[in-house]
Coordinates of C-alpha atoms and ligand atoms in Angstrom, one line a residue:
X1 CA 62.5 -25.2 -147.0
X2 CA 65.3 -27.9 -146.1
X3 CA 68.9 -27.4 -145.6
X4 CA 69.8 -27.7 -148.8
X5 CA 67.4 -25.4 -150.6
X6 CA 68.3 -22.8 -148.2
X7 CA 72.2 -23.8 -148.8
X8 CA 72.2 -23.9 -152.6
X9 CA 68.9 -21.3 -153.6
X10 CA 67.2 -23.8 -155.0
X11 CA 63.5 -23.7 -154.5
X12 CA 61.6 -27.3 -152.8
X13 CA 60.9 -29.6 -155.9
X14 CA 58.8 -32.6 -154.3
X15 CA 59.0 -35.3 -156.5
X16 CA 57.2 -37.6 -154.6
X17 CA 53.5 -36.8 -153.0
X18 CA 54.0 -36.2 -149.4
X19 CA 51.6 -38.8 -148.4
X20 CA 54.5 -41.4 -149.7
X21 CA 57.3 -39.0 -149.7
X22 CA 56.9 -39.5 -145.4
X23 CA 56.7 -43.6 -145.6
X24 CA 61.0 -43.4 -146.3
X25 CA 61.5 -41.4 -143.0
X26 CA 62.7 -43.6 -140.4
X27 CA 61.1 -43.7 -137.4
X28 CA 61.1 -46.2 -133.8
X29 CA 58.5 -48.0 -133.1
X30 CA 58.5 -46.4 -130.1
X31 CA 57.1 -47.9 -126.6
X32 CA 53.6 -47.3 -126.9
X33 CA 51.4 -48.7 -123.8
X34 CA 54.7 -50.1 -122.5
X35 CA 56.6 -47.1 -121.6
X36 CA 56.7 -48.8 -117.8
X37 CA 58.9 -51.4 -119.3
X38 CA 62.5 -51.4 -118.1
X39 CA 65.0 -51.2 -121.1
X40 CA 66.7 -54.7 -120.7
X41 CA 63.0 -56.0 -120.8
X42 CA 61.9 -54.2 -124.0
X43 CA 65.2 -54.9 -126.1
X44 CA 64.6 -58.6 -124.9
X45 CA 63.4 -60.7 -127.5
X46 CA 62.4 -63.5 -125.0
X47 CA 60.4 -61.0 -123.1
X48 CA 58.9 -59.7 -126.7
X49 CA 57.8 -63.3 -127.4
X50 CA 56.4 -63.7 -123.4
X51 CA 54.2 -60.8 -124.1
X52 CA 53.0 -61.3 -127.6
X53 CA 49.3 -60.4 -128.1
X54 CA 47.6 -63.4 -128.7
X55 CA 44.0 -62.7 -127.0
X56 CA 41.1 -61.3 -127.9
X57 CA 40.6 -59.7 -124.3
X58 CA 44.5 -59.1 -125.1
X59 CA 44.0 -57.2 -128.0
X60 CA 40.6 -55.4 -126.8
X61 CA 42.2 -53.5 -124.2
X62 CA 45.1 -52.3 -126.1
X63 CA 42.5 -51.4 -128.9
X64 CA 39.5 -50.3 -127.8
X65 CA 39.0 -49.6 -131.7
X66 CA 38.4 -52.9 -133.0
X67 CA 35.7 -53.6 -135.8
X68 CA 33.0 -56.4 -135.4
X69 CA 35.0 -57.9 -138.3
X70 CA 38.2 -58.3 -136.5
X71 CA 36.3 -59.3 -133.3
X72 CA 35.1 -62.1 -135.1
X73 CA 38.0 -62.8 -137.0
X74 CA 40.1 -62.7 -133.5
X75 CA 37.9 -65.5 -132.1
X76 CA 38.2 -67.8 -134.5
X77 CA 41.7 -67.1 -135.6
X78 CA 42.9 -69.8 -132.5
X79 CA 40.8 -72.5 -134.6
X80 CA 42.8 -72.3 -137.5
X81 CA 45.8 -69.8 -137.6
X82 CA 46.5 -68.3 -134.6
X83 CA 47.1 -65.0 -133.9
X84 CA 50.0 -63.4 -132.2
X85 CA 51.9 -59.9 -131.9
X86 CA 54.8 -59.0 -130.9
X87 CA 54.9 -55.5 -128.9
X88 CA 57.0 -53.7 -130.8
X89 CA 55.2 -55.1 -134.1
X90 CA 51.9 -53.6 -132.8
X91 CA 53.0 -50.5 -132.1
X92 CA 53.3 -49.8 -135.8
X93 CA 49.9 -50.1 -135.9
X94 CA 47.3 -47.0 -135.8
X95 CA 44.5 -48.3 -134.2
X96 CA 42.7 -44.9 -135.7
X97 CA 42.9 -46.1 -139.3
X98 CA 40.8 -49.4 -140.0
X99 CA 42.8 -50.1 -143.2
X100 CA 45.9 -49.1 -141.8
X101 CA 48.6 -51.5 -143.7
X102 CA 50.3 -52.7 -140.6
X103 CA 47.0 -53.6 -139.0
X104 CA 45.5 -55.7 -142.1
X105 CA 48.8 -58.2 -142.3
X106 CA 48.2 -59.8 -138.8
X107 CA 44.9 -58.6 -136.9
X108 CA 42.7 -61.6 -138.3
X109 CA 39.0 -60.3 -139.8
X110 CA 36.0 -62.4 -140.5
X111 CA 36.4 -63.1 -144.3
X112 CA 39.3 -65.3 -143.3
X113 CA 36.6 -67.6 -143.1
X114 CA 35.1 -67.2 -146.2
X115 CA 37.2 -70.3 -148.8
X116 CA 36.6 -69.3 -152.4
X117 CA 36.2 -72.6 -154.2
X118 CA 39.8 -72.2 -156.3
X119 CA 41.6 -71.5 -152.8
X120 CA 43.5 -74.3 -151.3
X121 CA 45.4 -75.4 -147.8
X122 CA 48.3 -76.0 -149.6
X123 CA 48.4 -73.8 -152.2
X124 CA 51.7 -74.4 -153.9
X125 CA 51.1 -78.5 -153.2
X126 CA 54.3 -78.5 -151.3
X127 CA 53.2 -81.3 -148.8
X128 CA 53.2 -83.3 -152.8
X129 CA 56.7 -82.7 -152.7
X130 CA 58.0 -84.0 -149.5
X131 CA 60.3 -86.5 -149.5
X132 CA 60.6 -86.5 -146.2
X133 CA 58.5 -85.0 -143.2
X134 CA 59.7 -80.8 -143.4
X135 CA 61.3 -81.3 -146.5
X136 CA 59.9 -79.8 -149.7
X137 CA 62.2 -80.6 -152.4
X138 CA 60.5 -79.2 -155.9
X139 CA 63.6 -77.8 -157.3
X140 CA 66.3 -79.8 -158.6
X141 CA 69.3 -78.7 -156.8
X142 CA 67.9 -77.1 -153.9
X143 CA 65.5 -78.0 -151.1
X144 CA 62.9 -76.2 -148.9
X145 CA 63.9 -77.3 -144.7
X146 CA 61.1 -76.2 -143.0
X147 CA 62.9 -76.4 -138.8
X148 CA 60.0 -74.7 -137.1
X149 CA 56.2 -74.4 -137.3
X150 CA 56.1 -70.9 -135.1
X151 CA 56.7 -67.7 -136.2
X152 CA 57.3 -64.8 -134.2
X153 CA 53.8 -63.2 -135.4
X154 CA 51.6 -65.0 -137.6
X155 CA 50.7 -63.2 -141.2
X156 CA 47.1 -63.4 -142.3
X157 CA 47.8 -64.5 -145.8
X158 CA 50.4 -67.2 -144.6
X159 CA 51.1 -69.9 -147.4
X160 CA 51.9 -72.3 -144.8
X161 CA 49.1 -71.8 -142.0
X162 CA 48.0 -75.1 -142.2
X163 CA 51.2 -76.2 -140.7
X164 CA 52.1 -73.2 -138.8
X165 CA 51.2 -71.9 -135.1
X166 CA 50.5 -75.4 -133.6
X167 CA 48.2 -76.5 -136.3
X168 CA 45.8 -79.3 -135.8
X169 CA 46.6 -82.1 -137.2
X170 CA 50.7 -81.5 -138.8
X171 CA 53.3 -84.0 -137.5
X172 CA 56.3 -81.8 -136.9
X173 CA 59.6 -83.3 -136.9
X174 CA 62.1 -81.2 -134.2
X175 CA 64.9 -83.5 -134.3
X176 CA 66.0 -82.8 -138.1
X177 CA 67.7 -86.2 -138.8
X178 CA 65.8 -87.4 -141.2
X179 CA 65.5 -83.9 -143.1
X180 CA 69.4 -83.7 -142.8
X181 CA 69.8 -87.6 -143.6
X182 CA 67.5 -86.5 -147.3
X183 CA 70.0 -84.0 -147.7
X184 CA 73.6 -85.7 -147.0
X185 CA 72.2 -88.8 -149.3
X186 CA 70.9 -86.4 -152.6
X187 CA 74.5 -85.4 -153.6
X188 CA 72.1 -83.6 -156.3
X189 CA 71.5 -80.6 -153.5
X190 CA 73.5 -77.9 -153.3
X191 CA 71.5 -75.0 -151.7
X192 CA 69.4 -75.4 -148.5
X193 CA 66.9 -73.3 -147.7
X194 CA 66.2 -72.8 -143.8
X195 CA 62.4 -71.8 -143.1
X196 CA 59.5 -72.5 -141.5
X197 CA 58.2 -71.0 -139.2
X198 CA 60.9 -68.9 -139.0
X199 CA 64.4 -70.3 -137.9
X200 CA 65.2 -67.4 -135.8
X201 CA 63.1 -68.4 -133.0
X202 CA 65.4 -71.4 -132.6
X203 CA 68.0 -70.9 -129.8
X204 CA 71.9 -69.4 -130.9
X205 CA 72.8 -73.2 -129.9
X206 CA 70.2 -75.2 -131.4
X207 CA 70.6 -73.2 -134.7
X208 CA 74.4 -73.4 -135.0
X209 CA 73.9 -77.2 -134.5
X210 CA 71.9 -77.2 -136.9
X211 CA 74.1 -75.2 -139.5
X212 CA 77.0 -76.8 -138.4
X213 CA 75.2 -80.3 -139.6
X214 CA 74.2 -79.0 -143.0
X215 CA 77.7 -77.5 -143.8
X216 CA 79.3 -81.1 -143.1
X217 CA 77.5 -82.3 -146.0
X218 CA 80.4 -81.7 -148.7
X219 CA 77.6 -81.2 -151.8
X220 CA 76.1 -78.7 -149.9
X221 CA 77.6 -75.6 -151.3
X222 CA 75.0 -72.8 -150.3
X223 CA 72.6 -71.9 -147.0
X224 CA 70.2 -69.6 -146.7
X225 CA 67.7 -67.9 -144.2
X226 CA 64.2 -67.0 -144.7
X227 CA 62.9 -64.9 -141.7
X228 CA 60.5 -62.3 -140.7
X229 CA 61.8 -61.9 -137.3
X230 CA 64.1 -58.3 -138.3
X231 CA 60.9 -56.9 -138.9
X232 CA 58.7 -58.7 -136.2
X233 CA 61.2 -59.2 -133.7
X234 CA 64.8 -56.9 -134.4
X235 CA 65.5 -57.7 -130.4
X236 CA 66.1 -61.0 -132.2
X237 CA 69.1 -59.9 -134.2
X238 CA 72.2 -59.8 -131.7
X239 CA 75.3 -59.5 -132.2
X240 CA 75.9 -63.0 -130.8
X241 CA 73.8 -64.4 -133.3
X242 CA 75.5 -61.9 -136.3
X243 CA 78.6 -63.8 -134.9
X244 CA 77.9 -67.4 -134.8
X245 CA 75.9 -66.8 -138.1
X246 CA 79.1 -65.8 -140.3
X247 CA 80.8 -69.2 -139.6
X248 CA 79.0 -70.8 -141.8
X249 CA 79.1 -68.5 -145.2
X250 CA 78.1 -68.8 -148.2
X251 CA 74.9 -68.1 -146.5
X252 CA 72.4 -65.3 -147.6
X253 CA 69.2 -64.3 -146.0
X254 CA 65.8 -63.3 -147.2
X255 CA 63.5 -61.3 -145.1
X256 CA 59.8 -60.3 -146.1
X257 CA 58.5 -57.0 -145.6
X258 CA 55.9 -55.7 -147.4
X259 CA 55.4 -51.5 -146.7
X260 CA 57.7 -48.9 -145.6
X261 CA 56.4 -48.4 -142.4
X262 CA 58.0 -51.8 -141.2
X263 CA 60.9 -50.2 -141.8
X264 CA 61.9 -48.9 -138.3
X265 CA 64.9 -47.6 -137.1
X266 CA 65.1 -51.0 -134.9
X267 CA 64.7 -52.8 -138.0
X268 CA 67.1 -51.0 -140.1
X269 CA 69.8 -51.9 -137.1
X270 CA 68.8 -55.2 -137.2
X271 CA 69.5 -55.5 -141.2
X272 CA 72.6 -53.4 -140.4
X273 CA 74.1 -56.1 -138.0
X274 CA 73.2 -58.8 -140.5
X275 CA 74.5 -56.8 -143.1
X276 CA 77.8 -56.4 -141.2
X277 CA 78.3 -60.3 -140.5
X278 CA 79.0 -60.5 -144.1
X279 CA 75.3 -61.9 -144.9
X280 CA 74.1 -60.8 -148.3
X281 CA 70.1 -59.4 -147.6
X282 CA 66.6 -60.2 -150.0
X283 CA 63.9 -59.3 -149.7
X284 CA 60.5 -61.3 -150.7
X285 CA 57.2 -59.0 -150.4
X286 CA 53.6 -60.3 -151.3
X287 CA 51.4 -58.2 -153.7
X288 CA 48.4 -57.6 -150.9
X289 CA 45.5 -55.5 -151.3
X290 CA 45.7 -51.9 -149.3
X291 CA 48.9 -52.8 -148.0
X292 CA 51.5 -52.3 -150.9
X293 CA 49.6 -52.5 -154.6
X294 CA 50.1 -49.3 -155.4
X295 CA 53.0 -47.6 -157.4
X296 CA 54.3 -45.4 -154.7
X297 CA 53.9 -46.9 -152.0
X298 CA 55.8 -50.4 -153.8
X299 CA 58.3 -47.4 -154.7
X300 CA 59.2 -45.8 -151.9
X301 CA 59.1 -50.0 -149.8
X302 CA 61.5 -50.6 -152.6
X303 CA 63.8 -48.0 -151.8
X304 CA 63.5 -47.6 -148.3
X305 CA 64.7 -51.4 -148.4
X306 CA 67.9 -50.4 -150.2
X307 CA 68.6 -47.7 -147.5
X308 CA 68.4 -50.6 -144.9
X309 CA 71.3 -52.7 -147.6
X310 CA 68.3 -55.1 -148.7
X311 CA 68.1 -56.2 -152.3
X312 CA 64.7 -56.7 -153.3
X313 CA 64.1 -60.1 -154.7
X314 CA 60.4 -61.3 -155.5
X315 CA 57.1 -59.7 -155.2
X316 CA 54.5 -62.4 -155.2
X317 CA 51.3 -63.0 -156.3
X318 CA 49.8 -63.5 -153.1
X319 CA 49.4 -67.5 -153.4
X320 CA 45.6 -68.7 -153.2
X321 CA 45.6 -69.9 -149.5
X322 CA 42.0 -69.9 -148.0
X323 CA 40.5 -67.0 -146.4
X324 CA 42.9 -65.0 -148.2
X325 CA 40.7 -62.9 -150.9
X326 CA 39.9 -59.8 -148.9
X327 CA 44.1 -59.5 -149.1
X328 CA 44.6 -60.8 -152.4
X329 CA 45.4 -57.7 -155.1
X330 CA 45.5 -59.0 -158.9
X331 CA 47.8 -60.1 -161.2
X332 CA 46.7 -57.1 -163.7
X333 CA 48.2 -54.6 -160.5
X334 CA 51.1 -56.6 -160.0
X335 CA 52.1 -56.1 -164.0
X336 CA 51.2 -52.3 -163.2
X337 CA 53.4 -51.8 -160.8
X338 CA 56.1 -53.7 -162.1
X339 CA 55.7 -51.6 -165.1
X340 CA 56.1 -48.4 -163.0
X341 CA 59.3 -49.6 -161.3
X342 CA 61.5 -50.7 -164.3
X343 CA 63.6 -47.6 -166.1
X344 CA 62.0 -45.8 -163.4
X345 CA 64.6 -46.0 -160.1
X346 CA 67.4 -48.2 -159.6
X347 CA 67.9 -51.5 -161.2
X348 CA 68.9 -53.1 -157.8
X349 CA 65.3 -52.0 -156.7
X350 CA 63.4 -53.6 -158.8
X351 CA 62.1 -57.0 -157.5
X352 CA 60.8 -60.6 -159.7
X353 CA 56.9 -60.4 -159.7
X354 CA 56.0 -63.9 -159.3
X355 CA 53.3 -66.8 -159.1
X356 CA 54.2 -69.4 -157.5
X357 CA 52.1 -72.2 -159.4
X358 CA 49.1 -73.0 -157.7
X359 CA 49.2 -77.2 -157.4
X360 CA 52.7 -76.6 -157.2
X361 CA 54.8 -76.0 -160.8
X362 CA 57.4 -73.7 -158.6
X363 CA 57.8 -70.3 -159.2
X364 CA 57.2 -68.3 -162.5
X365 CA 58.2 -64.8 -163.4
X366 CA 55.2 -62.7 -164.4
X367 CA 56.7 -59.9 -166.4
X368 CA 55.4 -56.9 -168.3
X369 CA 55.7 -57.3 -172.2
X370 CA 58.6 -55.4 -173.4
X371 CA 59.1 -57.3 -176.5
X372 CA 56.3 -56.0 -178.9
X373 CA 57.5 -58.3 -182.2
X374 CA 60.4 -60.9 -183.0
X375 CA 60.6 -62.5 -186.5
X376 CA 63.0 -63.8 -188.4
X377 CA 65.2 -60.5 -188.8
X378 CA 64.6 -58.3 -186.0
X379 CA 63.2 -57.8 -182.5
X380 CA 61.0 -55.0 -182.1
X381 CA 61.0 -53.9 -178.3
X382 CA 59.8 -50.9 -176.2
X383 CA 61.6 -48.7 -173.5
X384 CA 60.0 -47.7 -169.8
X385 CA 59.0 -44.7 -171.1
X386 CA 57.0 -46.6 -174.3
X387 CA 59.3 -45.8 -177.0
X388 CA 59.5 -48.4 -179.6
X389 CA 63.2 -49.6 -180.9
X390 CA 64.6 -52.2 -183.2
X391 CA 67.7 -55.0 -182.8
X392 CA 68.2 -56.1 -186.4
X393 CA 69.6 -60.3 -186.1
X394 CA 69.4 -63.1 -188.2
X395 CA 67.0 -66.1 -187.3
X396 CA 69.9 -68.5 -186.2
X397 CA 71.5 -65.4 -184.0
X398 CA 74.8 -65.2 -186.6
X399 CA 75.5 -61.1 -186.9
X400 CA 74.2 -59.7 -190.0
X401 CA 76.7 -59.5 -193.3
X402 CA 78.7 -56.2 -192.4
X403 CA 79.9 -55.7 -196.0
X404 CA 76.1 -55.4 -197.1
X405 CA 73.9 -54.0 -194.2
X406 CA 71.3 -52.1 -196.7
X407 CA 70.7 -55.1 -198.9
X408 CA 70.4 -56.9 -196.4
X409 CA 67.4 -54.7 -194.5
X410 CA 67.1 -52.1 -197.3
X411 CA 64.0 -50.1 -194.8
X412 CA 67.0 -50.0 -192.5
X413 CA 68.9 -47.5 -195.0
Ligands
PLP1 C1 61.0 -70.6 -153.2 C2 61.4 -72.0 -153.1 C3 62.7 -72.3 -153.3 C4 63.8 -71.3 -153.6 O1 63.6 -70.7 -154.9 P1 64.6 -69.7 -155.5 O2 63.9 -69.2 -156.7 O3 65.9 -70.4 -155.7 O4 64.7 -68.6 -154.5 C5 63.1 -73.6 -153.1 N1 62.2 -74.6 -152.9 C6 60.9 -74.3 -152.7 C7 59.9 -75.4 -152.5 C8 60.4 -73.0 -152.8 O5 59.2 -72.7 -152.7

């Protein structure tokens, strides 16, 4: 019995199951095999980054559980998208679960080398829409600035892993000047949107710089950030970056995190700090399969994100980028879910399910029918909980004669 049970005589009502109830606890990440580590060390995000796992032999000793599916997957991983883990990041892991939902989202497996023939290395054909070299501008007012191809750790379902981790093959532009040339001369753009990679492994300097640049631009009215690194790398988020960061407002930033367990007590600081500089916080999830496409789990993520002041903002469809099928959940689940979310908790909570259009039409809101007939007099609609409700209008949207309602709609009387 909890406090207040005890407190008030009421008797333990658990709403949610326990296995999901547990997922909104906070918890460290703790030190794991680096207990050793000095303090200053651990909460060093340069030393996190110097000891990233990135081998196989790496990886192997820390886990002597390792399947023959992510031994494989590991050694091939450095031929296409590399693979690399923070310390504190693996530590989330349980190396006793093979499907733990941590483990699947960056310990490479084999089938990342099986390509269905409908997958593609640019899935949402954003290289099609580059003006310039790290510039994807689909959008009309607002452009994609892609400033670094590393991330701190390397998602296995990444859209961009054919330019990402030192890919073969992508010329990457460091110096910005003819992204931020694209910008200054398309008066048309009005919201830049920092990625990558992820901007946050640029230095304090180089990324104020960089800021400072894009908020000289007078048409340039809005900046945002999107960023793994509070839940890869929270070491990341210090208060010297929370301060250089809120000189250049309005600028919002959107973090992805996909299951509750991410959600550490080091990551909720992190978002805190952010959320302290003023920045407003998003978050953008992918649908993946065994990680979050199930109602409780997306529930509790959902919630758990609000607790850390983050404002869900899309779930997507993850997008068809090959090798990805073993983590791809469907579109059917997606509508499911969605379905399970809205009347059911908090408005704020509940996320855009979207596609972004394979070939590259942008992004497209998926949504669960709640309209269930609209003719020329009425709309008939559902609620969450499936009951069925009218909204009497005329065709052209003018209100309904108020002297007459019931010859106008006589069922209505
Ligand atoms: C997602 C995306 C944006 C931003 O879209 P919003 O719906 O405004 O968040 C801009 N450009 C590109 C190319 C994108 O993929």
């Amino acid at each position: 019995m909890d406090i207040l049970s005890s407190v008030c005589g009421l008797s333990a009502d658990p709403v949610e199951p326990r296995r999901t109830g547990s997922l909104k606890a906070f918890h460290s990440a703790g030190r794991g095999f680096w207990s050793h580590i000095p303090d200053a060390d651990w909460n060093s995000w340069q030393w996190q980054l110097r000891n990233r796992i990135t081998t196989l032999k790496g990886l192997r000793t820390l886990m002597p559980t390792l399947t023959p599916e992510e031994e494989a997957g590991v050694q091939l991983a450095n031929t296409k998208l590399a693979m690399a883990i923070t310390p504190y990041f693996f530590n989330l892991i349980d190396p006793a679960d093979e499907r733990c939902p941590i483990r699947i989202q960056v310990i490479p497996r084999l089938e990342e080398t099986l390509t269905a023939p409908w997958e593609l290395t640019d899935p949402c054909g954003e290289d099609e829409h580059s003006p310039v070299p790290g510039l994807v501008h689909r959008y009309p007012d607002r452009v994609l600035f892609l400033v670094t191809d590393r991330c701190a750790a390397y998602c296995r379902y990444c859209t961009r892993s054919r330019l990402v981790s030192n890919a073969t093959g992508y010329d990457f532009h460091p110096e910005f000047d003819r992204q931020i040339d694209y910008i200054a001369r398309t008066p048309a753009i009005r919201d830049v949107l920092l990625s990558g990679g992820d901007p946050f492994l640029l230095s304090d300097e180089k990324l104020e710089c960089l800021l400072s640049r894009l908020r000289a631009i007078p048409h340039v009215e809005f900046l945002r950030i999107g960023t793994r690194i509070p839940l890869f790398l929270p070491q990341r988020i210090t208060p010297e970056l929370c301060a250089m960061l809120r000189q250049f407002h309005p600028l919002f930033i959107s973090v992805h995190s996909n299951h509750p367990r991410e959600l550490t007590t080091e990551a909720r600081d992190a978002l805190g700090r952010l959320a302290d500089a003023g920045i407003p916080l998003g978050n953008q999830s992918v649908l993946l399969r065994g990680v979050n496409d199930d109602e409780a789990v997306m529930k509790d993520h959902l919630q758990k994100l609000m607790m850390c002041r983050v404002r869900p903002y899309y779930v997507y469809q993850c997008d068809l980028i090959s090798g990805s099928s073993h983590l791809r959940s469907s579109v059917r689940r997606g509508l499911e879910i969605m379905q399970s979310l809205r009347g059911h908790t908090t408005g704020y909570a509940v996320p855009q399910f979207v596609i972004d259009a394979p070939g590259g039409g942008g992004k497209v809101p998926i949504n669960p029918d709640y309209v269930l007939s609209h003719n020329n007099d009425r709309v008939v609609f559902r609620n969450f909980e499936g009951k069925v409700f009218e909204y009497p209008e005329n065709a052209d949207g003018a209100p309904t004669a108020i002297s007459e309602p019931s010859s106008a709609h006589p069922e209505l009387a």
